[in-house]
Short mmCIF file of C-alpha atoms in Angstrom, two decimals:
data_model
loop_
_atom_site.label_atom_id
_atom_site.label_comp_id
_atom_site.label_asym_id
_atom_site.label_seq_id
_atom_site.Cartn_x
_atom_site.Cartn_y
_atom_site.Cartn_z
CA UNK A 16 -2.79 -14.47 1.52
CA UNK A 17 -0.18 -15.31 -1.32
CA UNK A 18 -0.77 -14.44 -4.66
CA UNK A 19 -0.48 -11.11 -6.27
CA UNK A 20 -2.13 -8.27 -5.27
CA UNK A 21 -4.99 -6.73 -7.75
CA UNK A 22 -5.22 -3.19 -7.56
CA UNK A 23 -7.40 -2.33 -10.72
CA UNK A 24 -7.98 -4.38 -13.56
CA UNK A 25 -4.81 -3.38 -15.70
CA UNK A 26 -2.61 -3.34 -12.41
CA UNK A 27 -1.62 -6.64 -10.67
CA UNK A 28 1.72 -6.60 -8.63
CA UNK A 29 3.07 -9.86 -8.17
CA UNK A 30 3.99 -11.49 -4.81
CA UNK A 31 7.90 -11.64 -5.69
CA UNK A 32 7.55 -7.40 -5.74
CA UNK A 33 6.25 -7.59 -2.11
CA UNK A 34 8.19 -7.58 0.87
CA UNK A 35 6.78 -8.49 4.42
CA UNK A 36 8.27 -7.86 7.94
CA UNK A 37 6.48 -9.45 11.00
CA UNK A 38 6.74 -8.04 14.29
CA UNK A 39 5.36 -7.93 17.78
CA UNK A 40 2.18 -5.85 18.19
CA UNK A 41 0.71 -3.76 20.82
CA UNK A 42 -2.47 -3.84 22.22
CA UNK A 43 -4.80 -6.44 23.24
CA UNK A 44 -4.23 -10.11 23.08
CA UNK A 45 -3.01 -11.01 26.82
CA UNK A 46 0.21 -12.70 26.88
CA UNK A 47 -0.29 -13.62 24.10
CA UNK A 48 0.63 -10.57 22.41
CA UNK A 49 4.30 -11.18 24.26
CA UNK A 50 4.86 -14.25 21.61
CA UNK A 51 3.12 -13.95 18.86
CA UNK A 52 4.42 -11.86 15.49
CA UNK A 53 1.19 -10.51 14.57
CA UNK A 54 2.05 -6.82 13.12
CA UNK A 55 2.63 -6.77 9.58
CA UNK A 56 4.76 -4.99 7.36
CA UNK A 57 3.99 -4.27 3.88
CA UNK A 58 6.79 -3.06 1.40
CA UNK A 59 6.49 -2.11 -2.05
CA UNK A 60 9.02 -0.76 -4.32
CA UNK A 61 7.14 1.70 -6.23
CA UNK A 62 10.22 3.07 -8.09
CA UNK A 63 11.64 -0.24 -9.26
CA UNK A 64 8.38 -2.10 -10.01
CA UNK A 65 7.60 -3.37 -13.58
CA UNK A 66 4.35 -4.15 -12.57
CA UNK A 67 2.57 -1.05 -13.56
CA UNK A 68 2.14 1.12 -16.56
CA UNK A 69 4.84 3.92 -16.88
CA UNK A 70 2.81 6.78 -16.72
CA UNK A 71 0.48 5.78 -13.78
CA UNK A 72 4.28 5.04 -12.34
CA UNK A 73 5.20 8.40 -12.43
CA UNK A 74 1.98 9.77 -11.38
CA UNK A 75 2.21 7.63 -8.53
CA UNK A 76 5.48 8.45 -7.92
CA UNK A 77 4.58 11.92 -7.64
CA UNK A 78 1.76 11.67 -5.46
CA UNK A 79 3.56 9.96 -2.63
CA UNK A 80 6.68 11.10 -2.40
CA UNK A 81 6.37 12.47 0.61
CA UNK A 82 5.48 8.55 1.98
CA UNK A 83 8.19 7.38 0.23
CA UNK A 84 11.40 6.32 1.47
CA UNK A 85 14.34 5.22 -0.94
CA UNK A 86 11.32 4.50 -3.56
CA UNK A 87 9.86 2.19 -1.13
CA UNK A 88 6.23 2.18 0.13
CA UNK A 89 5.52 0.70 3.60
CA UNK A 90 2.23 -0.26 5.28
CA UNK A 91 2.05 -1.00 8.57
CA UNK A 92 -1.19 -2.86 10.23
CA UNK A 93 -1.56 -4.24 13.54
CA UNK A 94 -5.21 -3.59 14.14
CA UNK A 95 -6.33 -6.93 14.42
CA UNK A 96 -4.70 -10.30 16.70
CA UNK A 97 -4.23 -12.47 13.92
CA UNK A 98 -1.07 -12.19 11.15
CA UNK A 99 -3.10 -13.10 8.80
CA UNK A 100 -6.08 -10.54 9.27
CA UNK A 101 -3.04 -7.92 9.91
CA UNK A 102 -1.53 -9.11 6.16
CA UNK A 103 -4.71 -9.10 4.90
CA UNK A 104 -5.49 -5.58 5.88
CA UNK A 105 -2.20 -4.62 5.08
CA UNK A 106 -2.44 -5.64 1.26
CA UNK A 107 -5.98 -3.87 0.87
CA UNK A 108 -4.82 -1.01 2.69
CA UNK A 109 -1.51 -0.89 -0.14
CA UNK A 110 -4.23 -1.61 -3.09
CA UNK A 111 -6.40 0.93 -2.37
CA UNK A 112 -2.86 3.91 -1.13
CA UNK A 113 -2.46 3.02 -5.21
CA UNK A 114 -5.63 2.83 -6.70
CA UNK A 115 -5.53 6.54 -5.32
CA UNK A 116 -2.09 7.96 -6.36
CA UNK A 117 -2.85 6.52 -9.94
CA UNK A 118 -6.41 8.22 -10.10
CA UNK A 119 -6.41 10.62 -13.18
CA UNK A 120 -6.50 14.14 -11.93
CA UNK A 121 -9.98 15.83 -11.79
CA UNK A 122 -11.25 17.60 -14.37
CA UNK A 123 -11.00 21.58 -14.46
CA UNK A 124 -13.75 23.22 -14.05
CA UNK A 125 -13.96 26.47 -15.76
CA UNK A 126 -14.64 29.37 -13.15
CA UNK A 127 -17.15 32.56 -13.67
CA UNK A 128 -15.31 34.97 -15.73
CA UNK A 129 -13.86 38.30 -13.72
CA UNK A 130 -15.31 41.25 -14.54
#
């Protein structure tokens, strides 16, 4: 799973911007769940990035600022066994929280006039 992370054409966040934390999961797995470090971590600093255009930035910035904390995005996964299916969830799960909060805003639509 290294290599940067492609969330639209113009928008590629490199690997050294991304910071992962391993833990234990829940769930199933048997014991094995008791050993192995298969939840996954994803943090992104959205505030300090260079990695995408200024104003998508700032209307990313603005769209999750309640998710933020200190500027920093963090996704969590542990749906799956495997740390790698976990990271790998994790990153498309981050690509597409972006692709989202850097959407243009809809269109207006002009209402019916009031009579």
């Amino acid at each position: 799973m290294p290599g940067p992370l492609v969330v639209r054409a113009s928008v590629v966040v490199p690997e050294a911007e991304l910071r992962w934390r391993f833990s234990r999961s829940s769930g199933p797995g048997g014991q094995g769940v008791n050993t192995t470090d298969s939840r996954v971590e994803l943090g992104f600093d959205l505030a300090a990035t260079t990695a995408i255009p200024p104003e998508l930035k700032a209307r990313a910035l603005d769209r999750l600022a309640p998710r933020l904390s200190g500027g920093v995005l963090t996704i969590a996964a542990s749906e799956h066994r495997s740390q790698l299916r976990n990271r790998e969830a994790a990153a498309a799960r981050l690509a597409q929280v972006l692709r989202e909060a850097m959407a243009p805003p809809p269109a207006r639509r002009r209402g019916l006039p009031v009579a």
